[in-house]
Amino acid sequence: MKKILLSIFTLLFSVSCMAQAQLAFPFQGGKDIMTRFFKDSLTVSKDIIKKRATGMAIFKFTADEQGVISKVVIYYADDLLLTPPIIAALKKSTRKWIIPDHEKFHDFLIPFSVCFNAPDITTTEVQKSSYEFYRNRKRFMSTDQIPLNEATLLPAVVISYDLAP
């Protein structure tokens, strides 16, 4: 009797351990493909380049069973100027998200960091305009409580752009 109970317990324990095997990276192709996708898909606007904007933006979005994105929410942004290109890139990623089998919808949090590639010769104009943006930026923070349910925090995507000559 003890052997049967031990066998049943071992079987149940091994089934519960297999639940972790289902967790794979939620973007088709993995982390590196996701990072490359966003670097290729995100087009930095002329306004961002002109103002030499840099900063962080954190988004929450929901993906359904087919990987279609809905409910894009900005949690935090150093400046709203950074968000339109990121939202456009997120919309391009539709049908690339994989959610766990037992769910109809899943929430994801994804941080983006936007910065410019420093020129070889730093001029005072570059320094001044960069500082001017930093000093005058208007941070955006979500003030309402946004329910997360079960959300997955994705790795940060770093977007670098070249300054116009």
PDB file of C-alpha atoms in Angstrom:
ATOM      1  CA  MET A   1       0.000   0.000   0.000  1.00  0.00           C
ATOM      2  CA  LYS A   2       2.838   2.381   0.866  1.00  0.00           C
ATOM      3  CA  LYS A   3       4.509   1.694  -2.481  1.00  0.00           C
ATOM      4  CA  ILE A   4       1.293   2.497  -4.351  1.00  0.00           C
ATOM      5  CA  LEU A   5       0.810   5.766  -2.449  1.00  0.00           C
ATOM      6  CA  LEU A   6       4.442   6.667  -3.024  1.00  0.00           C
ATOM      7  CA  SER A   7       4.076   5.914  -6.748  1.00  0.00           C
ATOM      8  CA  ILE A   8       0.945   8.037  -7.011  1.00  0.00           C
ATOM      9  CA  PHE A   9       2.590  10.912  -5.123  1.00  0.00           C
ATOM     10  CA  THR A  10       5.680  10.698  -7.368  1.00  0.00           C
ATOM     11  CA  LEU A  11       3.520  10.690 -10.489  1.00  0.00           C
ATOM     12  CA  LEU A  12       1.505  13.722  -9.332  1.00  0.00           C
ATOM     13  CA  PHE A  13       4.668  15.560  -8.346  1.00  0.00           C
ATOM     14  CA  SER A  14       6.288  14.923 -11.756  1.00  0.00           C
ATOM     15  CA  VAL A  15       3.157  16.176 -13.567  1.00  0.00           C
ATOM     16  CA  SER A  16       3.235  19.418 -11.576  1.00  0.00           C
ATOM     17  CA  CYS A  17       6.927  19.873 -12.403  1.00  0.00           C
ATOM     18  CA  MET A  18       6.184  19.606 -16.115  1.00  0.00           C
ATOM     19  CA  ALA A  19       4.055  22.742 -15.927  1.00  0.00           C
ATOM     20  CA  GLN A  20       7.239  24.808 -15.889  1.00  0.00           C
ATOM     21  CA  ALA A  21       8.395  23.158 -19.111  1.00  0.00           C
ATOM     22  CA  GLN A  22       5.520  24.922 -20.941  1.00  0.00           C
ATOM     23  CA  LEU A  23       6.992  28.343 -20.255  1.00  0.00           C
ATOM     24  CA  ALA A  24       8.915  29.464 -23.298  1.00  0.00           C
ATOM     25  CA  PHE A  25       9.882  32.954 -24.383  1.00  0.00           C
ATOM     26  CA  PRO A  26       6.613  34.623 -25.447  1.00  0.00           C
ATOM     27  CA  PHE A  27       7.922  36.033 -28.753  1.00  0.00           C
ATOM     28  CA  GLN A  28       8.269  33.746 -31.767  1.00  0.00           C
ATOM     29  CA  GLY A  29      11.974  33.049 -32.156  1.00  0.00           C
ATOM     30  CA  GLY A  30      13.075  34.089 -28.668  1.00  0.00           C
ATOM     31  CA  LYS A  31      14.638  37.092 -26.958  1.00  0.00           C
ATOM     32  CA  ASP A  32      17.260  37.915 -29.582  1.00  0.00           C
ATOM     33  CA  ILE A  33      14.700  37.812 -32.411  1.00  0.00           C
ATOM     34  CA  MET A  34      12.370  40.073 -30.399  1.00  0.00           C
ATOM     35  CA  THR A  35      15.154  42.595 -29.777  1.00  0.00           C
ATOM     36  CA  ARG A  36      16.175  42.581 -33.442  1.00  0.00           C
ATOM     37  CA  PHE A  37      12.524  42.883 -34.536  1.00  0.00           C
ATOM     38  CA  PHE A  38      11.999  46.027 -32.472  1.00  0.00           C
ATOM     39  CA  LYS A  39      15.314  47.554 -33.532  1.00  0.00           C
ATOM     40  CA  ASP A  40      14.384  46.980 -37.187  1.00  0.00           C
ATOM     41  CA  SER A  41      10.706  47.950 -36.878  1.00  0.00           C
ATOM     42  CA  LEU A  42      11.028  51.052 -34.757  1.00  0.00           C
ATOM     43  CA  THR A  43      11.534  54.169 -36.858  1.00  0.00           C
ATOM     44  CA  VAL A  44      12.822  57.070 -34.800  1.00  0.00           C
ATOM     45  CA  SER A  45      10.963  60.239 -35.800  1.00  0.00           C
ATOM     46  CA  LYS A  46      12.673  63.373 -37.057  1.00  0.00           C
ATOM     47  CA  ASP A  47      11.314  65.226 -34.037  1.00  0.00           C
ATOM     48  CA  ILE A  48      13.115  62.842 -31.653  1.00  0.00           C
ATOM     49  CA  ILE A  49      16.365  63.241 -33.605  1.00  0.00           C
ATOM     50  CA  LYS A  50      15.995  67.023 -33.778  1.00  0.00           C
ATOM     51  CA  LYS A  51      15.441  67.333 -30.023  1.00  0.00           C
ATOM     52  CA  ARG A  52      18.057  64.647 -29.271  1.00  0.00           C
ATOM     53  CA  ALA A  53      15.506  62.927 -27.087  1.00  0.00           C
ATOM     54  CA  THR A  54      16.576  60.103 -24.822  1.00  0.00           C
ATOM     55  CA  GLY A  55      14.796  58.218 -22.113  1.00  0.00           C
ATOM     56  CA  MET A  56      12.790  55.251 -20.961  1.00  0.00           C
ATOM     57  CA  ALA A  57       9.227  54.195 -21.711  1.00  0.00           C
ATOM     58  CA  ILE A  58       7.404  51.265 -20.117  1.00  0.00           C
ATOM     59  CA  PHE A  59       4.341  49.758 -21.786  1.00  0.00           C
ATOM     60  CA  LYS A  60       1.750  47.157 -20.894  1.00  0.00           C
ATOM     61  CA  PHE A  61      -0.136  45.362 -23.622  1.00  0.00           C
ATOM     62  CA  THR A  62      -2.410  42.374 -23.940  1.00  0.00           C
ATOM     63  CA  ALA A  63      -2.021  39.563 -26.478  1.00  0.00           C
ATOM     64  CA  ASP A  64      -4.725  37.048 -27.300  1.00  0.00           C
ATOM     65  CA  GLU A  65      -4.510  33.403 -28.437  1.00  0.00           C
ATOM     66  CA  GLN A  66      -3.575  34.420 -31.996  1.00  0.00           C
ATOM     67  CA  GLY A  67      -0.919  36.848 -30.763  1.00  0.00           C
ATOM     68  CA  VAL A  68      -2.967  39.925 -31.662  1.00  0.00           C
ATOM     69  CA  ILE A  69      -2.094  42.946 -29.525  1.00  0.00           C
ATOM     70  CA  SER A  70      -4.720  45.059 -27.817  1.00  0.00           C
ATOM     71  CA  LYS A  71      -4.961  47.449 -24.882  1.00  0.00           C
ATOM     72  CA  VAL A  72      -1.594  49.194 -25.136  1.00  0.00           C
ATOM     73  CA  VAL A  73      -1.075  51.237 -21.961  1.00  0.00           C
ATOM     74  CA  ILE A  74       1.793  53.611 -21.173  1.00  0.00           C
ATOM     75  CA  TYR A  75       2.920  53.035 -17.588  1.00  0.00           C
ATOM     76  CA  TYR A  76       5.767  55.492 -17.647  1.00  0.00           C
ATOM     77  CA  ALA A  77       7.562  57.638 -20.210  1.00  0.00           C
ATOM     78  CA  ASP A  78      10.335  60.164 -19.730  1.00  0.00           C
ATOM     79  CA  ASP A  79       8.577  62.181 -22.441  1.00  0.00           C
ATOM     80  CA  LEU A  80       5.516  61.410 -24.558  1.00  0.00           C
ATOM     81  CA  LEU A  81       7.575  62.327 -27.631  1.00  0.00           C
ATOM     82  CA  LEU A  82       9.240  58.893 -27.330  1.00  0.00           C
ATOM     83  CA  THR A  83       6.018  56.869 -27.359  1.00  0.00           C
ATOM     84  CA  PRO A  84       4.450  57.100 -30.884  1.00  0.00           C
ATOM     85  CA  PRO A  85       7.226  55.183 -32.689  1.00  0.00           C
ATOM     86  CA  ILE A  86       7.233  52.541 -29.958  1.00  0.00           C
ATOM     87  CA  ILE A  87       3.464  52.081 -30.164  1.00  0.00           C
ATOM     88  CA  ALA A  88       3.726  51.733 -33.962  1.00  0.00           C
ATOM     89  CA  ALA A  89       6.425  49.052 -33.549  1.00  0.00           C
ATOM     90  CA  LEU A  90       4.306  47.227 -30.961  1.00  0.00           C
ATOM     91  CA  LYS A  91       1.380  47.165 -33.411  1.00  0.00           C
ATOM     92  CA  LYS A  92       3.692  45.691 -36.078  1.00  0.00           C
ATOM     93  CA  SER A  93       4.491  42.817 -33.713  1.00  0.00           C
ATOM     94  CA  THR A  94       0.935  41.504 -33.809  1.00  0.00           C
ATOM     95  CA  ARG A  95       0.644  37.739 -34.357  1.00  0.00           C
ATOM     96  CA  LYS A  96       4.189  37.198 -33.061  1.00  0.00           C
ATOM     97  CA  TRP A  97       3.293  36.708 -29.387  1.00  0.00           C
ATOM     98  CA  ILE A  98       2.808  33.320 -27.777  1.00  0.00           C
ATOM     99  CA  ILE A  99       0.692  33.008 -24.662  1.00  0.00           C
ATOM    100  CA  PRO A 100       0.345  30.011 -22.308  1.00  0.00           C
ATOM    101  CA  ASP A 101      -2.057  27.289 -23.494  1.00  0.00           C
ATOM    102  CA  HIS A 102      -4.644  27.666 -20.763  1.00  0.00           C
ATOM    103  CA  GLU A 103      -5.158  31.437 -21.278  1.00  0.00           C
ATOM    104  CA  LYS A 104      -7.249  33.426 -23.729  1.00  0.00           C
ATOM    105  CA  PHE A 105      -5.391  36.695 -23.027  1.00  0.00           C
ATOM    106  CA  HIS A 106      -2.058  37.502 -21.417  1.00  0.00           C
ATOM    107  CA  ASP A 107      -0.543  40.790 -20.255  1.00  0.00           C
ATOM    108  CA  PHE A 108       3.048  41.790 -20.978  1.00  0.00           C
ATOM    109  CA  LEU A 109       5.201  44.606 -19.625  1.00  0.00           C
ATOM    110  CA  ILE A 110       8.005  45.787 -21.880  1.00  0.00           C
ATOM    111  CA  PRO A 111      10.499  48.600 -21.202  1.00  0.00           C
ATOM    112  CA  PHE A 112      12.153  50.540 -24.028  1.00  0.00           C
ATOM    113  CA  SER A 113      15.265  52.670 -23.676  1.00  0.00           C
ATOM    114  CA  VAL A 114      15.873  55.245 -26.405  1.00  0.00           C
ATOM    115  CA  CYS A 115      19.240  56.969 -26.791  1.00  0.00           C
ATOM    116  CA  PHE A 116      21.407  58.478 -29.488  1.00  0.00           C
ATOM    117  CA  ASN A 117      24.825  57.271 -30.572  1.00  0.00           C
ATOM    118  CA  ALA A 118      27.351  59.808 -29.376  1.00  0.00           C
ATOM    119  CA  PRO A 119      29.204  61.437 -32.265  1.00  0.00           C
ATOM    120  CA  ASP A 120      32.968  60.997 -32.545  1.00  0.00           C
ATOM    121  CA  ILE A 121      33.494  64.690 -31.931  1.00  0.00           C
ATOM    122  CA  THR A 122      31.145  66.035 -29.296  1.00  0.00           C
ATOM    123  CA  THR A 123      30.202  69.632 -29.932  1.00  0.00           C
ATOM    124  CA  THR A 124      28.749  72.061 -27.454  1.00  0.00           C
ATOM    125  CA  GLU A 125      25.612  72.189 -29.619  1.00  0.00           C
ATOM    126  CA  VAL A 126      25.005  68.453 -29.087  1.00  0.00           C
ATOM    127  CA  GLN A 127      25.605  68.780 -25.366  1.00  0.00           C
ATOM    128  CA  LYS A 128      23.393  71.845 -25.092  1.00  0.00           C
ATOM    129  CA  SER A 129      20.459  70.381 -27.027  1.00  0.00           C
ATOM    130  CA  SER A 130      20.693  67.100 -25.113  1.00  0.00           C
ATOM    131  CA  TYR A 131      20.676  68.933 -21.798  1.00  0.00           C
ATOM    132  CA  GLU A 132      17.833  71.180 -23.008  1.00  0.00           C
ATOM    133  CA  PHE A 133      15.667  68.144 -23.769  1.00  0.00           C
ATOM    134  CA  TYR A 134      16.519  66.570 -20.418  1.00  0.00           C
ATOM    135  CA  ARG A 135      15.685  69.766 -18.556  1.00  0.00           C
ATOM    136  CA  ASN A 136      12.385  70.403 -20.388  1.00  0.00           C
ATOM    137  CA  ARG A 137      11.067  66.864 -20.711  1.00  0.00           C
ATOM    138  CA  LYS A 138       7.584  66.185 -19.460  1.00  0.00           C
ATOM    139  CA  ARG A 139       7.386  62.857 -17.690  1.00  0.00           C
ATOM    140  CA  PHE A 140       4.238  60.809 -18.020  1.00  0.00           C
ATOM    141  CA  MET A 141       3.160  58.395 -15.302  1.00  0.00           C
ATOM    142  CA  SER A 142      -0.008  56.382 -15.145  1.00  0.00           C
ATOM    143  CA  THR A 143      -1.944  57.659 -12.144  1.00  0.00           C
ATOM    144  CA  ASP A 144      -4.789  55.153 -12.209  1.00  0.00           C
ATOM    145  CA  GLN A 145      -4.441  51.648 -10.959  1.00  0.00           C
ATOM    146  CA  ILE A 146      -4.103  49.296 -13.914  1.00  0.00           C
ATOM    147  CA  PRO A 147      -4.957  45.683 -13.136  1.00  0.00           C
ATOM    148  CA  LEU A 148      -2.184  43.307 -14.142  1.00  0.00           C
ATOM    149  CA  ASN A 149      -3.681  39.914 -13.395  1.00  0.00           C
ATOM    150  CA  GLU A 150      -0.844  37.678 -14.469  1.00  0.00           C
ATOM    151  CA  ALA A 151       1.726  39.694 -16.428  1.00  0.00           C
ATOM    152  CA  THR A 152       5.093  38.788 -17.882  1.00  0.00           C
ATOM    153  CA  LEU A 153       7.945  41.286 -17.637  1.00  0.00           C
ATOM    154  CA  LEU A 154       9.970  41.205 -20.840  1.00  0.00           C
ATOM    155  CA  PRO A 155      13.625  42.250 -21.131  1.00  0.00           C
ATOM    156  CA  ALA A 156      14.336  45.873 -21.995  1.00  0.00           C
ATOM    157  CA  VAL A 157      14.758  46.817 -25.640  1.00  0.00           C
ATOM    158  CA  VAL A 158      17.491  49.406 -26.244  1.00  0.00           C
ATOM    159  CA  ILE A 159      17.006  51.584 -29.307  1.00  0.00           C
ATOM    160  CA  SER A 160      19.943  53.723 -30.457  1.00  0.00           C
ATOM    161  CA  TYR A 161      19.781  56.248 -33.271  1.00  0.00           C
ATOM    162  CA  ASP A 162      22.362  58.341 -35.106  1.00  0.00           C
ATOM    163  CA  LEU A 163      22.251  62.096 -34.980  1.00  0.00           C
ATOM    164  CA  ALA A 164      21.655  63.855 -38.276  1.00  0.00           C
ATOM    165  CA  PRO A 165      24.866  65.286 -39.755  1.00  0.00           C
TER     166      PRO A 165
END
